[in-house]
CSV table of N, CA and C and ligand atoms in Angstrom, one decimal:
chain,number,residue,atom,x,y,z
Y,1,MET,N,0.5,-0.9,0.3
Y,1,MET,CA,0.2,-0.1,-0.4
Y,1,MET,C,0.9,0.8,0.0
Y,2,ALA,N,0.7,2.0,-0.6
Y,2,ALA,CA,1.0,3.0,-1.2
Y,2,ALA,C,0.8,4.0,0.1
Y,3,TYR,N,2.3,5.4,0.0
Y,3,TYR,CA,1.7,6.7,1.2
Y,3,TYR,C,0.4,6.8,0.3
Y,4,LYS,N,0.7,8.1,1.5
Y,4,LYS,CA,-0.4,9.5,0.6
Y,4,LYS,C,-0.3,11.0,1.5
Y,5,ILE,N,-0.4,12.0,1.3
Y,5,ILE,CA,0.1,13.1,1.7
Y,5,ILE,C,-1.1,13.8,2.2
Y,6,THR,N,-1.7,13.9,3.1
Y,6,THR,CA,-3.2,14.2,3.7
Y,6,THR,C,-2.6,16.0,4.1
Y,7,SER,N,-4.3,16.1,4.3
Y,7,SER,CA,-4.2,18.0,4.2
Y,7,SER,C,-3.8,18.6,5.4
Y,8,GLN,N,-3.2,17.6,6.4
Y,8,GLN,CA,-1.8,18.5,7.2
Y,8,GLN,C,-1.0,18.7,6.3
Y,9,CYS,N,-0.4,18.4,5.8
Y,9,CYS,CA,0.5,19.1,4.3
Y,9,CYS,C,1.3,20.2,4.3
Y,10,ILE,N,1.9,21.6,4.7
Y,10,ILE,CA,1.9,22.4,4.1
Y,10,ILE,C,2.8,23.5,3.3
Y,11,SER,N,2.9,21.6,2.5
Y,11,SER,CA,4.3,22.6,1.0
Y,11,SER,C,5.6,22.4,0.9
Y,12,CYS,N,5.9,22.2,2.1
Y,12,CYS,CA,7.6,22.7,2.4
Y,12,CYS,C,7.9,21.5,0.9
Y,13,LYS,N,7.8,21.3,0.5
Y,13,LYS,CA,8.0,20.3,-0.1
Y,13,LYS,C,9.7,19.8,-0.2
Y,14,LEU,N,10.3,19.6,1.0
Y,14,LEU,CA,11.5,18.8,1.2
Y,14,LEU,C,10.6,17.0,1.1
Y,15,CYS,N,9.3,16.5,0.9
Y,15,CYS,CA,9.8,16.0,0.5
Y,15,CYS,C,10.0,14.9,-0.9
Y,16,LEU,N,9.5,16.5,-1.7
Y,16,LEU,CA,9.5,16.2,-3.9
Y,16,LEU,C,11.1,15.6,-3.3
Y,17,SER,N,12.3,15.8,-3.4
Y,17,SER,CA,14.0,15.9,-3.3
Y,17,SER,C,14.2,14.5,-2.2
Y,18,VAL,N,13.0,14.3,-1.7
Y,18,VAL,CA,14.4,12.8,-1.0
Y,18,VAL,C,13.6,11.5,-2.0
Y,19,CYS,N,12.1,11.5,-2.7
Y,19,CYS,CA,12.5,10.5,-3.3
Y,19,CYS,C,12.7,9.4,-4.3
Y,20,PRO,N,13.6,8.3,-3.7
Y,20,PRO,CA,13.5,8.1,-4.7
Y,20,PRO,C,13.5,8.0,-5.9
Y,21,THR,N,11.9,7.7,-6.2
Y,21,THR,CA,11.2,6.8,-7.5
Y,21,THR,C,11.1,8.2,-7.6
Y,22,GLY,N,10.7,9.3,-7.7
Y,22,GLY,CA,10.4,10.6,-8.0
Y,22,GLY,C,8.5,10.4,-7.8
Y,23,ALA,N,8.0,9.3,-6.9
Y,23,ALA,CA,6.2,9.2,-6.8
Y,23,ALA,C,5.4,10.8,-6.3
Y,24,ILE,N,6.3,11.5,-5.6
Y,24,ILE,CA,5.7,13.0,-5.3
Y,24,ILE,C,5.6,13.5,-6.3
Y,25,LYS,N,4.1,14.8,-6.3
Y,25,LYS,CA,3.4,15.3,-7.4
Y,25,LYS,C,3.3,16.5,-6.7
Y,26,VAL,N,3.2,17.6,-7.9
Y,26,VAL,CA,2.7,18.9,-6.8
Y,26,VAL,C,2.3,19.5,-8.6
Y,27,VAL,N,0.2,19.2,-7.9
Y,27,VAL,CA,-0.7,20.1,-8.8
Y,27,VAL,C,-1.4,21.3,-8.3
Y,28,ASP,N,-1.2,22.3,-9.2
Y,28,ASP,CA,-1.7,23.5,-8.6
Y,28,ASP,C,-1.1,24.0,-6.8
Y,29,GLY,N,-0.5,23.5,-6.5
Y,29,GLY,CA,0.5,23.8,-5.7
Y,29,GLY,C,0.0,23.0,-3.8
Y,30,ILE,N,-1.3,21.4,-4.8
Y,30,ILE,CA,-0.9,21.0,-4.2
Y,30,ILE,C,-0.6,19.3,-4.2
Y,31,HIS,N,0.2,19.2,-3.1
Y,31,HIS,CA,1.7,17.4,-3.3
Y,31,HIS,C,0.3,16.5,-3.3
Y,32,TRP,N,1.2,15.6,-4.0
Y,32,TRP,CA,0.2,14.6,-4.1
Y,32,TRP,C,1.1,12.9,-4.3
Y,33,ILE,N,1.3,12.1,-3.5
Y,33,ILE,CA,1.9,10.4,-4.6
Y,33,ILE,C,0.8,9.8,-5.1
Y,34,ASP,N,2.1,9.5,-5.9
Y,34,ASP,CA,1.2,8.5,-7.5
Y,34,ASP,C,1.4,7.3,-7.3
Y,35,SER,N,0.4,6.1,-6.6
Y,35,SER,CA,0.7,5.7,-6.1
Y,35,SER,C,1.5,4.6,-7.0
Y,36,GLU,N,1.2,4.5,-8.6
Y,36,GLU,CA,2.0,3.6,-9.3
Y,36,GLU,C,3.4,4.0,-8.9
Y,37,LEU,N,3.9,4.8,-8.6
Y,37,LEU,CA,5.2,5.5,-8.5
Y,37,LEU,C,6.3,4.3,-7.4
Y,38,CYS,N,4.9,4.9,-6.2
Y,38,CYS,CA,5.2,4.7,-4.5
Y,38,CYS,C,5.8,3.5,-4.5
Y,39,THR,N,6.6,3.1,-4.8
Y,39,THR,CA,7.2,1.9,-3.3
Y,39,THR,C,7.2,1.3,-2.7
Y,40,ASN,N,6.7,2.9,-1.3
Y,40,ASN,CA,7.5,2.8,-0.1
Y,40,ASN,C,8.7,3.0,0.5
Y,41,CYS,N,9.9,2.4,-0.4
Y,41,CYS,CA,10.9,3.4,-0.6
Y,41,CYS,C,11.8,1.7,-0.2
Y,42,VAL,N,11.0,1.0,-1.4
Y,42,VAL,CA,10.9,-0.5,-0.7
Y,42,VAL,C,12.1,-0.7,-2.0
Y,43,GLY,N,13.3,-2.0,-1.7
Y,43,GLY,CA,14.1,-1.9,-3.3
Y,43,GLY,C,14.9,-0.4,-2.8
Y,44,SER,N,15.0,0.6,-2.5
Y,44,SER,CA,16.2,1.6,-2.6
Y,44,SER,C,17.3,1.5,-1.6
Y,45,ILE,N,17.9,2.2,-1.4
Y,45,ILE,CA,19.2,2.6,-0.7
Y,45,ILE,C,18.9,2.2,0.7
Y,46,HIS,N,17.3,3.4,1.3
Y,46,HIS,CA,17.2,4.1,2.3
Y,46,HIS,C,15.5,3.0,2.8
Y,47,THR,N,15.9,2.2,4.4
Y,47,THR,CA,15.4,1.5,5.1
Y,47,THR,C,13.8,2.3,5.5
Y,48,VAL,N,13.3,3.3,5.3
Y,48,VAL,CA,12.8,3.5,6.1
Y,48,VAL,C,11.5,5.2,5.2
Y,49,PRO,N,10.4,4.9,4.4
Y,49,PRO,CA,9.9,5.6,4.1
Y,49,PRO,C,11.0,7.4,3.8
Y,50,GLN,N,11.2,7.8,2.7
Y,50,GLN,CA,11.7,9.2,2.8
Y,50,GLN,C,10.9,10.5,3.4
Y,51,CYS,N,9.4,10.0,2.9
Y,51,CYS,CA,8.9,11.5,2.9
Y,51,CYS,C,8.5,11.0,4.3
Y,52,LYS,N,7.8,9.7,4.4
Y,52,LYS,CA,7.5,10.1,6.2
Y,52,LYS,C,8.4,10.3,6.8
Y,53,ALA,N,9.5,9.9,7.3
Y,53,ALA,CA,10.6,10.2,7.3
Y,53,ALA,C,11.2,12.0,7.9
Y,54,GLY,N,11.1,12.5,7.0
Y,54,GLY,CA,11.4,14.3,6.2
Y,54,GLY,C,11.0,14.7,6.3
Y,55,CYS,N,9.0,14.5,6.3
Y,55,CYS,CA,8.1,15.5,6.6
Y,55,CYS,C,8.0,15.9,8.0
Y,56,PRO,N,8.3,17.7,8.1
Y,56,PRO,CA,7.3,17.8,9.0
Y,56,PRO,C,6.4,18.0,10.1
Y,57,THR,N,5.7,17.6,9.5
Y,57,THR,CA,4.2,17.4,10.5
Y,57,THR,C,4.1,15.9,10.6
Y,58,ALA,N,3.0,16.3,11.7
Y,58,ALA,CA,3.5,14.4,11.9
Y,58,ALA,C,2.5,13.5,11.2
Y,59,HIS,N,1.2,14.3,10.8
Y,59,HIS,CA,0.6,13.5,9.4
Y,59,HIS,C,0.6,13.9,8.4
Y,60,GLY,N,1.5,14.2,7.9
Y,60,GLY,CA,1.1,15.5,6.5
Y,60,GLY,C,1.5,14.1,5.4
Y,61,CYS,N,2.3,13.1,5.8
Y,61,CYS,CA,2.3,11.9,4.8
Y,61,CYS,C,2.7,10.0,6.0
Y,62,VAL,N,0.7,9.6,5.1
Y,62,VAL,CA,1.3,8.5,5.9
Y,62,VAL,C,0.5,7.6,5.2
Y,63,LYS,N,0.7,6.2,5.6
Y,63,LYS,CA,0.7,5.0,5.3
Y,63,LYS,C,-0.6,5.2,4.9
Y,64,GLN,N,-1.2,4.3,2.9
Y,64,GLN,CA,-2.3,4.9,2.8
Y,64,GLN,C,-3.4,3.3,4.0
Y,65,SER,N,-4.4,3.4,4.1
Y,65,SER,CA,-4.9,1.9,4.7
Y,65,SER,C,-5.7,1.4,3.2
Y,66,GLY,N,-5.7,0.4,4.3
Y,66,GLY,CA,-5.7,0.0,2.9
Y,66,GLY,C,-6.8,-1.7,3.6
Y,67,ASP,N,-7.3,-2.6,2.9
Y,67,ASP,CA,-7.9,-4.2,2.9
Y,67,ASP,C,-6.0,-4.8,2.8
Y,68,TYR,N,-6.1,-5.5,4.1
Y,68,TYR,CA,-5.5,-6.4,4.7
Y,68,TYR,C,-4.2,-7.3,4.1
Y,69,TRP,N,-5.6,-8.4,3.4
Y,69,TRP,CA,-5.1,-9.0,2.1
Y,69,TRP,C,-4.3,-8.5,0.7
Y,70,GLU,N,-5.3,-7.3,0.7
Y,70,GLU,CA,-4.5,-6.3,-1.2
Y,70,GLU,C,-3.5,-6.6,-0.4
Y,71,GLY,N,-2.8,-5.8,0.6
Y,71,GLY,CA,-0.5,-6.1,1.0
Y,71,GLY,C,-0.6,-6.9,1.5
Y,72,TRP,N,-1.4,-7.7,2.4
Y,72,TRP,CA,0.3,-9.1,2.1
Y,72,TRP,C,0.0,-9.7,0.5
Y,73,PHE,N,-1.0,-9.6,-0.6
Y,73,PHE,CA,-0.6,-10.1,-1.7
Y,73,PHE,C,0.4,-9.6,-1.9
Y,74,ALA,N,-0.4,-8.2,-2.2
Y,74,ALA,CA,1.0,-7.1,-2.8
Y,74,ALA,C,2.2,-7.5,-2.1
Y,75,ASN,N,2.6,-7.7,-0.1
Y,75,ASN,CA,4.2,-8.1,-0.8
Y,75,ASN,C,5.1,-9.2,-0.2
Y,76,TYR,N,3.6,-9.9,-1.1
Y,76,TYR,CA,3.9,-11.3,-0.9
Y,76,TYR,C,4.4,-11.5,-2.8
Y,77,ASN,N,4.2,-11.5,-3.3
Y,77,ASN,CA,3.7,-11.2,-5.1
Y,77,ASN,C,5.1,-10.6,-5.2
Y,78,ARG,N,5.5,-9.3,-4.6
Y,78,ARG,CA,6.7,-9.2,-4.5
Y,78,ARG,C,8.6,-9.5,-4.7
Y,79,VAL,N,8.1,-10.0,-2.5
Y,79,VAL,CA,9.3,-11.1,-2.7
Y,79,VAL,C,8.9,-12.4,-3.6
Y,80,LEU,N,7.9,-13.2,-4.2
Y,80,LEU,CA,7.9,-13.9,-4.7
Y,80,LEU,C,8.9,-13.4,-5.7
Y,81,ALA,N,8.7,-12.4,-6.6
Y,81,ALA,CA,9.4,-11.5,-7.6
Y,81,ALA,C,10.7,-12.3,-7.6
Y,82,LYS,N,11.2,-11.1,-7.0
Y,82,LYS,CA,12.3,-11.0,-6.4
Y,82,LYS,C,13.0,-12.3,-6.5
Y,83,LEU,N,12.7,-12.9,-6.2
Y,83,LEU,CA,13.3,-14.1,-5.5
Y,83,LEU,C,13.3,-15.6,-7.0
Y,84,THR,N,11.9,-15.2,-7.1
Y,84,THR,CA,12.3,-15.8,-9.2
Y,84,THR,C,12.1,-15.7,-9.9
Y,85,ASN,N,12.5,-14.1,-9.7
Y,85,ASN,CA,13.1,-13.0,-11.5
Y,85,ASN,C,11.8,-13.3,-11.5
Y,86,LYS,N,10.5,-13.4,-11.3
Y,86,LYS,CA,9.4,-13.7,-12.5
Y,86,LYS,C,8.1,-13.1,-12.6
Y,87,GLN,N,7.7,-11.6,-12.9
Y,87,GLN,CA,6.4,-11.0,-12.3
Y,87,GLN,C,5.0,-12.2,-12.9
Y,88,ASP,N,4.9,-13.5,-13.2
Y,88,ASP,CA,4.1,-13.7,-13.5
Y,88,ASP,C,3.8,-15.7,-13.5
Y,89,TYR,N,4.8,-15.9,-12.0
Y,89,TYR,CA,5.3,-16.4,-11.7
Y,89,TYR,C,3.9,-18.1,-11.8
Y,90,TRP,N,3.0,-17.4,-10.6
Y,90,TRP,CA,2.0,-18.2,-10.5
Y,90,TRP,C,1.1,-18.3,-12.1
Y,91,GLU,N,0.9,-17.9,-12.7
Y,91,GLU,CA,0.4,-18.2,-14.1
Y,91,GLU,C,0.9,-19.3,-15.2
Y,92,ARG,N,2.4,-18.9,-15.3
Y,92,ARG,CA,3.1,-20.0,-16.2
Y,92,ARG,C,2.5,-21.6,-14.9
Y,93,TRP,N,2.7,-21.4,-13.5
Y,93,TRP,CA,2.8,-22.4,-13.1
Y,93,TRP,C,0.8,-23.0,-13.2
Y,94,ARG,N,0.3,-22.3,-12.7
Y,94,ARG,CA,-1.0,-22.7,-13.2
Y,94,ARG,C,-1.1,-23.6,-14.6
Y,95,ASN,N,-0.3,-22.8,-15.4
Y,95,ASN,CA,-0.2,-22.9,-16.4
Y,95,ASN,C,0.1,-24.5,-17.2
Y,96,THR,N,1.6,-24.8,-16.3
Y,96,THR,CA,1.6,-26.3,-16.7
Y,96,THR,C,0.9,-27.3,-15.8
Y,97,TYR,N,0.7,-26.5,-14.4
Y,97,TYR,CA,0.3,-27.9,-14.0
Y,97,TYR,C,-1.1,-28.7,-15.0
Y,98,SER,N,-1.9,-27.0,-15.5
Y,98,SER,CA,-2.4,-27.9,-16.1
Y,98,SER,C,-2.8,-28.3,-16.9
Y,99,GLN,N,-1.8,-28.4,-18.1
Y,99,GLN,CA,-0.9,-29.8,-18.6
Y,99,GLN,C,-0.7,-30.5,-18.4
Y,100,LYS,N,0.4,-30.6,-17.0
Y,100,LYS,CA,0.6,-31.9,-16.5
Y,100,LYS,C,-0.6,-32.7,-16.3
Y,101,PHE,N,-1.6,-32.0,-15.5
Y,101,PHE,CA,-2.6,-33.1,-15.5
Y,101,PHE,C,-3.6,-33.3,-16.7
Y,102,SER,N,-3.6,-32.5,-17.4
Y,102,SER,CA,-4.8,-33.2,-19.0
Y,102,SER,C,-3.8,-34.3,-19.1
Y,103,GLU,N,-2.3,-34.3,-19.9
Y,103,GLU,CA,-1.3,-34.8,-19.6
Y,103,GLU,C,-1.6,-37.1,-18.7
Y,104,GLN,N,-2.1,-36.1,-18.2
Y,104,GLN,CA,-2.1,-38.0,-17.2
Y,104,GLN,C,-3.3,-38.3,-17.1
Y,105,LEU,N,-4.3,-37.7,-17.3
Y,105,LEU,CA,-5.7,-37.6,-17.5
Y,105,LEU,C,-6.2,-38.7,-18.7
Y,106,GLN,N,-5.4,-37.9,-19.7
Y,106,GLN,CA,-5.7,-38.4,-21.2
Y,106,GLN,C,-5.0,-40.5,-20.9
Y,107,LYS,N,-3.5,-39.9,-20.5
Y,107,LYS,CA,-2.4,-41.1,-20.1
Y,107,LYS,C,-3.7,-43.0,-19.0
Y,108,HIS,N,-4.4,-42.0,-18.2
Y,108,HIS,CA,-4.8,-42.8,-17.7
Y,108,HIS,C,-6.1,-42.7,-18.1
Y,109,GLN,N,-7.0,-41.8,-19.3
Y,109,GLN,CA,-8.6,-42.4,-19.9
Y,109,GLN,C,-8.4,-44.3,-19.5
Y,110,VAL,N,-9.7,-44.0,-19.4
Y,110,VAL,CA,-10.7,-45.8,-20.2
Y,110,VAL,C,-11.4,-45.8,-21.0
Y,111,VAL,N,-10.4,-46.8,-22.2
Y,111,VAL,CA,-11.4,-46.8,-22.8
Y,111,VAL,C,-12.0,-47.6,-23.3
Y,112,ILE,N,-13.6,-47.2,-23.7
Y,112,ILE,CA,-14.8,-47.6,-23.7
Y,112,ILE,C,-14.7,-49.3,-25.1
S,201,SF4,S1,7.5,5.8,0.2
S,201,SF4,FE1,9.3,7.0,-0.5
S,201,SF4,S2,8.7,5.9,-3.0
S,201,SF4,FE2,7.1,6.2,-1.9
S,201,SF4,S3,6.2,8.3,-1.9
S,201,SF4,FE3,7.4,8.5,-0.2
S,201,SF4,S4,9.6,8.6,-0.3
S,201,SF4,FE4,8.5,8.0,-2.4
S,202,SF4,S1,7.4,16.8,3.3
S,202,SF4,FE1,5.1,16.9,4.1
S,202,SF4,S2,4.5,18.7,4.7
S,202,SF4,FE2,6.5,18.7,3.4
S,202,SF4,S3,6.1,19.2,1.3
S,202,SF4,FE3,5.9,16.3,2.3
S,202,SF4,S4,4.4,15.7,2.7
S,202,SF4,FE4,4.0,18.1,2.6
């Protein structure tokens, strides 16, 4: 789940320069985070989200609350993709499994 900028933001612009992915945008003076680009700083040299760490307000930049399992699967898929180096790991697994399963069915099919 990406970070988001709240109404407590005082537009100090500190977070703009520290985001490693360029996810923080300013439109009409309003700061916002592009959730497609925000990686929560995972995979960068930083160990904590830089926008939150540098923000001078208490809650100007917070993690978006979201569905627990959605977040869990997002993390799981990210780790899996890193380990296997394949984004479509489960799709390939399902295709291979289906193919092998139908081969076995054909092999053991009773001829009437
Ligand atoms: S969590 Fe990291 S990647 Fe996401 S907006 Fe903040 S600084 Fe950028
Ligand atoms: S660091 Fe915090 S207060 Fe400053 S622009 Fe970013 S979100 Fe707003």
